[in-house]
Coordinates of C-alpha atoms in Angstrom, one line a residue:
X1 CA 37.3 -103.1 -203.0
X2 CA 34.4 -100.7 -203.6
X3 CA 32.2 -103.1 -205.5
X4 CA 32.2 -105.7 -202.8
X5 CA 29.8 -103.7 -200.6
X6 CA 26.2 -104.8 -200.5
X7 CA 23.2 -103.6 -198.4
X8 CA 19.8 -105.2 -198.3
X9 CA 16.6 -103.6 -199.6
X10 CA 15.4 -102.8 -196.1
X11 CA 18.6 -100.9 -195.3
X12 CA 18.2 -99.0 -198.6
X13 CA 14.5 -98.2 -197.6
X14 CA 15.7 -96.7 -194.3
X15 CA 18.4 -94.6 -196.1
X16 CA 15.8 -93.3 -198.6
X17 CA 13.3 -92.4 -195.8
X18 CA 16.0 -90.5 -193.8
X19 CA 17.3 -88.8 -196.9
X20 CA 13.8 -87.7 -198.0
X21 CA 13.0 -86.3 -194.6
X22 CA 16.5 -84.8 -194.1
X23 CA 16.4 -81.0 -193.7
X24 CA 12.8 -80.8 -194.8
X25 CA 11.4 -81.6 -191.4
X26 CA 12.6 -78.2 -190.1
X27 CA 12.8 -75.9 -193.1
X28 CA 10.1 -77.0 -195.6
X29 CA 6.9 -75.9 -193.6
X30 CA 8.2 -72.3 -193.5
X31 CA 9.2 -72.1 -197.2
X32 CA 5.8 -73.6 -198.3
X33 CA 3.7 -71.4 -195.9
X34 CA 5.4 -68.3 -197.3
X35 CA 3.9 -68.9 -200.7
X36 CA 0.9 -71.2 -200.2
X37 CA -0.2 -69.8 -196.7
X38 CA -2.7 -72.1 -195.0
X39 CA -2.6 -74.5 -198.0
X40 CA 1.0 -75.4 -197.4
X41 CA 0.0 -78.9 -196.4
X42 CA -1.7 -79.4 -199.8
X43 CA 1.5 -78.4 -201.4
X44 CA 3.4 -81.2 -199.6
X45 CA 0.8 -83.7 -200.8
X46 CA 1.1 -82.5 -204.5
X47 CA 4.9 -82.3 -204.1
X48 CA 5.1 -85.9 -202.8
X49 CA 3.1 -87.1 -205.8
X50 CA 5.3 -85.2 -208.3
X51 CA 8.4 -86.4 -206.4
X52 CA 7.4 -90.1 -206.9
X53 CA 7.5 -89.5 -210.7
X54 CA 11.0 -88.1 -210.4
X55 CA 12.1 -91.2 -208.4
X56 CA 10.5 -93.4 -211.1
X57 CA 12.7 -91.6 -213.7
X58 CA 15.8 -92.5 -211.6
X59 CA 14.6 -96.1 -211.3
X60 CA 14.2 -96.3 -215.1
X61 CA 17.8 -95.2 -215.6
X62 CA 19.1 -97.6 -212.9
X63 CA 17.2 -100.4 -214.7
X64 CA 19.3 -100.0 -217.8
X65 CA 22.6 -100.2 -216.0
X66 CA 22.1 -102.4 -213.0
X67 CA 25.8 -102.7 -212.1
X68 CA 26.9 -99.1 -212.5
X69 CA 26.8 -96.1 -210.3
X70 CA 25.5 -92.7 -211.5
X71 CA 29.1 -91.4 -212.2
X72 CA 29.9 -94.6 -214.2
X73 CA 26.6 -94.3 -216.2
X74 CA 27.4 -90.7 -217.1
X75 CA 30.9 -91.7 -218.3
X76 CA 29.5 -94.6 -220.3
X77 CA 26.9 -92.6 -222.1
X78 CA 28.8 -89.3 -222.7
X79 CA 32.2 -90.7 -223.3
X80 CA 35.4 -90.3 -221.3
X81 CA 36.0 -86.5 -221.3
X82 CA 32.5 -85.1 -221.3
X83 CA 31.5 -87.8 -218.9
X84 CA 34.3 -87.0 -216.5
X85 CA 33.5 -83.2 -216.7
X86 CA 29.8 -83.8 -215.9
X87 CA 30.7 -86.3 -213.2
X88 CA 33.1 -83.7 -211.6
X89 CA 30.2 -81.2 -211.6
X90 CA 28.0 -83.7 -209.9
X91 CA 30.6 -84.5 -207.3
X92 CA 31.3 -80.8 -206.6
X93 CA 27.6 -80.2 -206.0
X94 CA 27.2 -83.1 -203.6
X95 CA 30.2 -81.9 -201.7
X96 CA 28.7 -78.4 -201.7
X97 CA 25.4 -79.8 -200.3
X98 CA 27.3 -81.8 -197.6
X99 CA 28.9 -78.5 -196.6
X100 CA 25.6 -76.8 -196.6
X101 CA 24.1 -79.3 -194.2
X102 CA 27.1 -78.9 -191.9
X103 CA 26.2 -75.1 -191.9
X104 CA 22.6 -75.9 -191.1
X105 CA 23.7 -78.1 -188.2
X106 CA 26.0 -75.5 -186.8
X107 CA 23.7 -72.5 -187.2
X108 CA 20.7 -74.4 -185.7
X109 CA 22.6 -75.4 -182.6
X110 CA 24.2 -72.0 -182.3
X111 CA 20.8 -70.3 -182.3
X112 CA 18.8 -72.7 -180.2
X113 CA 21.0 -74.8 -178.0
X114 CA 24.7 -73.8 -177.8
X115 CA 24.8 -70.0 -178.3
X116 CA 28.3 -69.6 -176.7
X117 CA 30.0 -72.4 -178.7
X118 CA 31.8 -71.2 -181.8
X119 CA 30.2 -72.6 -185.0
X120 CA 33.5 -73.9 -186.3
X121 CA 33.7 -76.3 -183.3
X122 CA 30.1 -77.6 -183.9
X123 CA 30.9 -78.1 -187.7
X124 CA 34.2 -79.9 -187.0
X125 CA 32.4 -82.2 -184.5
X126 CA 29.7 -83.1 -187.0
X127 CA 32.1 -83.4 -189.9
X128 CA 34.2 -85.8 -187.7
X129 CA 31.3 -88.1 -187.2
X130 CA 30.3 -87.9 -190.9
X131 CA 33.9 -88.7 -192.0
X132 CA 34.0 -91.6 -189.5
X133 CA 30.7 -93.0 -190.9
X134 CA 31.9 -92.8 -194.5
X135 CA 35.3 -94.4 -193.6
X136 CA 33.6 -97.3 -192.0
X137 CA 31.6 -97.8 -195.2
X138 CA 28.1 -98.0 -196.6
X139 CA 27.2 -101.2 -194.8
X140 CA 28.1 -99.8 -191.4
X141 CA 26.1 -96.6 -191.6
X142 CA 23.2 -98.4 -193.3
X143 CA 23.0 -100.7 -190.2
X144 CA 23.3 -97.6 -187.9
X145 CA 20.3 -96.1 -189.8
X146 CA 18.4 -99.3 -189.2
X147 CA 18.7 -98.7 -185.4
X148 CA 18.1 -95.0 -185.5
X149 CA 15.0 -95.1 -187.7
X150 CA 13.2 -96.8 -184.8
X151 CA 14.3 -94.0 -182.5
X152 CA 13.2 -91.5 -185.0
X153 CA 9.7 -92.9 -185.4
X154 CA 9.2 -93.3 -181.7
X155 CA 10.1 -89.7 -181.1
X156 CA 8.0 -88.6 -184.1
X157 CA 4.9 -90.4 -182.8
X158 CA 5.4 -88.9 -179.3
X159 CA 5.6 -85.5 -180.9
X160 CA 2.4 -86.0 -183.0
X161 CA 0.4 -87.4 -180.0
X162 CA 1.5 -84.6 -177.7
X163 CA 0.8 -81.7 -180.1
X164 CA -2.6 -83.1 -181.3
X165 CA -4.6 -81.3 -178.6
X166 CA -3.3 -77.9 -179.8
X167 CA -4.6 -78.4 -183.4
X168 CA -7.0 -75.6 -184.5
X169 CA -8.7 -76.5 -187.8
X170 CA -9.8 -72.9 -188.4
X171 CA -6.1 -72.2 -189.2
X172 CA -6.3 -74.1 -192.5
X173 CA -9.6 -72.5 -193.5
X174 CA -10.6 -71.5 -196.2
X175 CA -9.0 -74.6 -197.8
X176 CA -7.6 -74.1 -201.3
X177 CA -7.9 -70.4 -201.0
X178 CA -4.5 -69.8 -202.7
X179 CA -5.5 -71.6 -205.9
X180 CA -3.8 -74.2 -207.9
X181 CA -1.0 -72.0 -209.4
X182 CA 0.4 -70.9 -206.0
X183 CA 0.0 -74.3 -204.4
X184 CA 1.8 -76.1 -207.3
X185 CA 4.5 -73.4 -207.5
X186 CA 5.3 -73.8 -203.8
X187 CA 5.3 -77.6 -204.0
X188 CA 8.1 -77.4 -206.5
X189 CA 10.6 -76.3 -203.8
X190 CA 9.6 -79.4 -201.8
X191 CA 10.0 -81.7 -204.9
X192 CA 13.6 -80.4 -205.4
X193 CA 14.6 -80.8 -201.7
X194 CA 13.1 -84.3 -201.2
X195 CA 13.1 -86.0 -204.6
X196 CA 15.2 -84.3 -207.2
X197 CA 18.2 -84.3 -204.9
X198 CA 17.6 -88.1 -204.3
X199 CA 19.5 -88.5 -207.6
X200 CA 22.6 -89.0 -205.4
X201 CA 21.1 -92.3 -204.3
X202 CA 21.8 -93.6 -207.8
X203 CA 25.4 -93.9 -206.6
X204 CA 24.1 -96.6 -204.2
X205 CA 21.2 -98.1 -206.1
X206 CA 21.2 -100.5 -207.8
X207 CA 24.9 -101.3 -207.8
X208 CA 25.2 -101.7 -204.0
X209 CA 21.7 -103.0 -203.3
X210 CA 21.6 -106.9 -203.2
X211 CA 18.1 -107.3 -204.7
X212 CA 17.4 -105.0 -207.6
X213 CA 13.7 -105.8 -207.9
X214 CA 12.9 -105.1 -204.2
X215 CA 15.2 -102.1 -204.4
X216 CA 13.0 -100.5 -207.0
X217 CA 9.9 -100.8 -204.7
X218 CA 11.8 -99.6 -201.7
X219 CA 13.1 -96.5 -203.5
X220 CA 9.5 -95.4 -204.2
X221 CA 8.1 -96.6 -200.8
X222 CA 10.9 -94.8 -198.9
X223 CA 10.2 -91.6 -200.8
X224 CA 6.5 -91.9 -200.1
X225 CA 7.0 -92.6 -196.3
X226 CA 9.4 -89.6 -196.1
X227 CA 6.8 -87.5 -197.9
X228 CA 4.0 -88.6 -195.4
X229 CA 6.2 -87.5 -192.5
X230 CA 6.7 -84.0 -194.1
X231 CA 2.9 -83.8 -194.9
X232 CA 2.1 -84.5 -191.2
X233 CA 4.7 -82.0 -189.9
X234 CA 3.6 -79.2 -192.3
X235 CA -0.1 -79.9 -191.4
X236 CA 0.7 -79.6 -187.7
X237 CA 2.7 -76.4 -188.1
X238 CA -0.1 -74.7 -190.0
X239 CA -2.9 -75.9 -187.8
X240 CA -1.1 -75.2 -184.5
X241 CA 1.0 -72.1 -185.3
X242 CA -1.1 -70.6 -188.1
X243 CA 0.2 -69.9 -191.6
X244 CA 1.6 -66.4 -190.7
X245 CA 3.7 -67.7 -187.8
X246 CA 4.8 -70.7 -189.8
X247 CA 6.0 -68.5 -192.6
X248 CA 7.7 -66.1 -190.3
X249 CA 9.8 -68.7 -188.4
X250 CA 13.1 -70.1 -189.7
X251 CA 12.4 -73.5 -188.0
X252 CA 8.6 -73.6 -187.4
X253 CA 8.5 -77.3 -186.4
X254 CA 11.0 -76.5 -183.6
X255 CA 8.7 -73.7 -182.4
X256 CA 5.8 -76.3 -182.7
X257 CA 7.3 -78.4 -179.9
X258 CA 7.4 -75.4 -177.6
X259 CA 3.6 -75.4 -177.7
X260 CA 3.3 -78.9 -176.2
X261 CA 1.8 -78.7 -172.7
X262 CA 0.0 -81.7 -171.2
X263 CA -1.3 -81.1 -167.7
X264 CA 1.4 -78.5 -167.1
X265 CA 3.7 -81.5 -166.7
X266 CA 4.9 -82.6 -170.2
X267 CA 6.1 -79.4 -171.8
X268 CA 9.2 -77.8 -173.4
X269 CA 10.3 -81.0 -175.1
X270 CA 11.8 -79.3 -178.1
X271 CA 14.9 -81.4 -177.5
X272 CA 12.9 -84.2 -179.1
X273 CA 12.4 -82.2 -182.3
X274 CA 16.1 -81.4 -182.3
X275 CA 17.0 -85.1 -181.9
X276 CA 14.7 -86.0 -184.9
X277 CA 16.3 -83.4 -187.0
X278 CA 19.9 -84.3 -186.1
X279 CA 19.3 -88.0 -186.9
X280 CA 17.9 -87.2 -190.4
X281 CA 20.4 -84.4 -191.0
X282 CA 23.3 -86.7 -190.1
X283 CA 22.3 -89.4 -192.5
X284 CA 21.6 -86.9 -195.3
X285 CA 25.0 -85.3 -194.8
X286 CA 26.7 -88.7 -194.7
X287 CA 25.0 -89.8 -197.9
X288 CA 26.0 -86.6 -199.7
X289 CA 29.6 -86.9 -198.4
X290 CA 29.8 -90.6 -199.2
X291 CA 28.6 -89.9 -202.8
X292 CA 31.1 -87.1 -203.3
X293 CA 34.0 -89.2 -202.0
X294 CA 33.0 -92.3 -204.0
X295 CA 32.3 -90.3 -207.1
X296 CA 35.7 -88.6 -206.9
X297 CA 37.4 -92.0 -206.4
X298 CA 35.6 -93.3 -209.5
X299 CA 36.5 -90.3 -211.6
X300 CA 40.2 -90.7 -210.6
X301 CA 40.0 -94.5 -211.1
X302 CA 41.1 -95.2 -207.5
X303 CA 40.7 -98.7 -206.0
X304 CA 39.6 -97.3 -202.6
X305 CA 37.8 -94.1 -201.7
X306 CA 39.0 -93.9 -198.0
X307 CA 42.2 -91.9 -198.6
X308 CA 39.9 -89.1 -199.9
X309 CA 37.7 -88.9 -196.8
X310 CA 39.9 -86.7 -194.7
X311 CA 41.0 -84.1 -197.3
X312 CA 37.4 -83.7 -198.6
X313 CA 36.1 -83.6 -195.0
X314 CA 38.4 -80.7 -194.3
X315 CA 37.3 -78.9 -197.5
X316 CA 33.6 -79.5 -196.4
X317 CA 34.2 -77.9 -193.0
X318 CA 35.9 -74.8 -194.6
X319 CA 33.1 -74.5 -197.2
X320 CA 30.5 -74.8 -194.4
X321 CA 32.0 -71.8 -192.7
X322 CA 32.4 -69.5 -195.7
X323 CA 29.4 -70.7 -197.9
X324 CA 26.9 -68.3 -196.3
X325 CA 27.6 -65.0 -194.6
X326 CA 24.2 -65.1 -192.9
X327 CA 20.8 -66.8 -192.8
X328 CA 19.1 -64.2 -195.1
X329 CA 21.7 -64.9 -197.8
X330 CA 21.3 -68.7 -197.3
X331 CA 17.6 -68.5 -197.8
X332 CA 18.1 -66.4 -201.0
X333 CA 20.8 -68.8 -202.3
X334 CA 18.6 -71.9 -201.6
X335 CA 15.6 -70.3 -203.5
X336 CA 17.7 -69.3 -206.5
X337 CA 21.1 -70.8 -207.2
X338 CA 20.5 -73.9 -205.0
X339 CA 17.3 -74.8 -206.9
X340 CA 19.1 -74.4 -210.3
X341 CA 22.0 -76.6 -209.2
X342 CA 19.7 -79.3 -207.9
X343 CA 17.5 -79.3 -211.1
X344 CA 20.7 -79.4 -213.3
X345 CA 22.0 -82.6 -211.7
X346 CA 18.7 -84.2 -210.6
X347 CA 16.3 -83.5 -213.5
X348 CA 18.0 -82.1 -216.6
X349 CA 21.0 -84.5 -216.5
X350 CA 18.9 -87.6 -216.0
X351 CA 16.6 -86.5 -218.8
X352 CA 19.6 -85.9 -221.0
X353 CA 20.8 -89.4 -220.1
X354 CA 17.5 -90.8 -221.3
X355 CA 17.7 -89.0 -224.6
X356 CA 21.4 -90.0 -225.2
X357 CA 20.6 -93.6 -224.3
X358 CA 17.7 -93.7 -226.7
X359 CA 19.7 -92.2 -229.5
X360 CA 22.7 -94.5 -229.0
X361 CA 20.5 -97.5 -228.6
X362 CA 18.7 -96.7 -231.9
X363 CA 21.9 -95.9 -233.9
X364 CA 24.1 -98.6 -232.7
X365 CA 22.5 -101.4 -230.6
X366 CA 25.7 -103.3 -230.3
X367 CA 27.4 -100.3 -228.6
X368 CA 25.5 -100.5 -225.3
X369 CA 24.4 -103.9 -224.1
X370 CA 21.5 -103.3 -221.8
X371 CA 22.4 -106.0 -219.3
X372 CA 26.1 -106.1 -219.2

């Protein structure tokens, strides 16, 4: 049942782009400007470059096991019990991140658009659409992504064109003032959010992508296109708002759209920014949730993942309401525990897989056939 699903490489490209942009479009400029000040846009360029190396690592692992998902690779290399324990940890973190994105969605709408609506209602509505998307399957939400990526880029171009007259280049001067250490340090946060967390896409690639060779290219290209969008948004935030205001805002790119004023006629189009963010946030949440449900089904050796969607969806909603008491705590958690969890499943575990694979291949070539 689960192995019959196939998406084409273009659909995979779209999912990679939307996943890479995800929450970054609203939150990354502020986090980078806090450390790198007016050089935040340089941090995103460096972060995108480092991120491509991380994605290359994922592609290398996928190459060895073209028919297995990440959970199945972990079990194959680490054996049944250790493999299942590590897979369960991976699934728990993806479910936690899906819940975190529900929280982001609820808190954003609560602050900016629907202040009188209880957050629990917003989270349940979003979770309902996410569960529906996952129940309909990977092919269905990949096709939806194909349609909405066009909407996303049309809105994005309108935003860039409309805000361009407000750019003040003096806001990024002196360039490179913060020095290499600060710039690289701040870029690491972006690498974690956009590329390290993309390890979850190994649950889809290559086992559910119909052309492995093209899939490899699209994984890298998608990550690069997503990176370019974030570079542009960060550059606009710093040049229009200035580094101090960018660092001080929770959602600087949303504040950015409030600055748009063309002939006192086109103004206050922040709804566009909200639409951009809700599109990318929805697909990132859906991918996290799909991975957690599919991973859980594979750990339990179930034929079909769909019976798990509703109970896990309910858990995600509850988690999203209790996970953070407030925004200050959320920022602190993301900068400390969140980063550690992401690095453990998205960098240390893949590197450990590479080491174990190399050792097992050397000691017993017959044990793992590369192309089985």
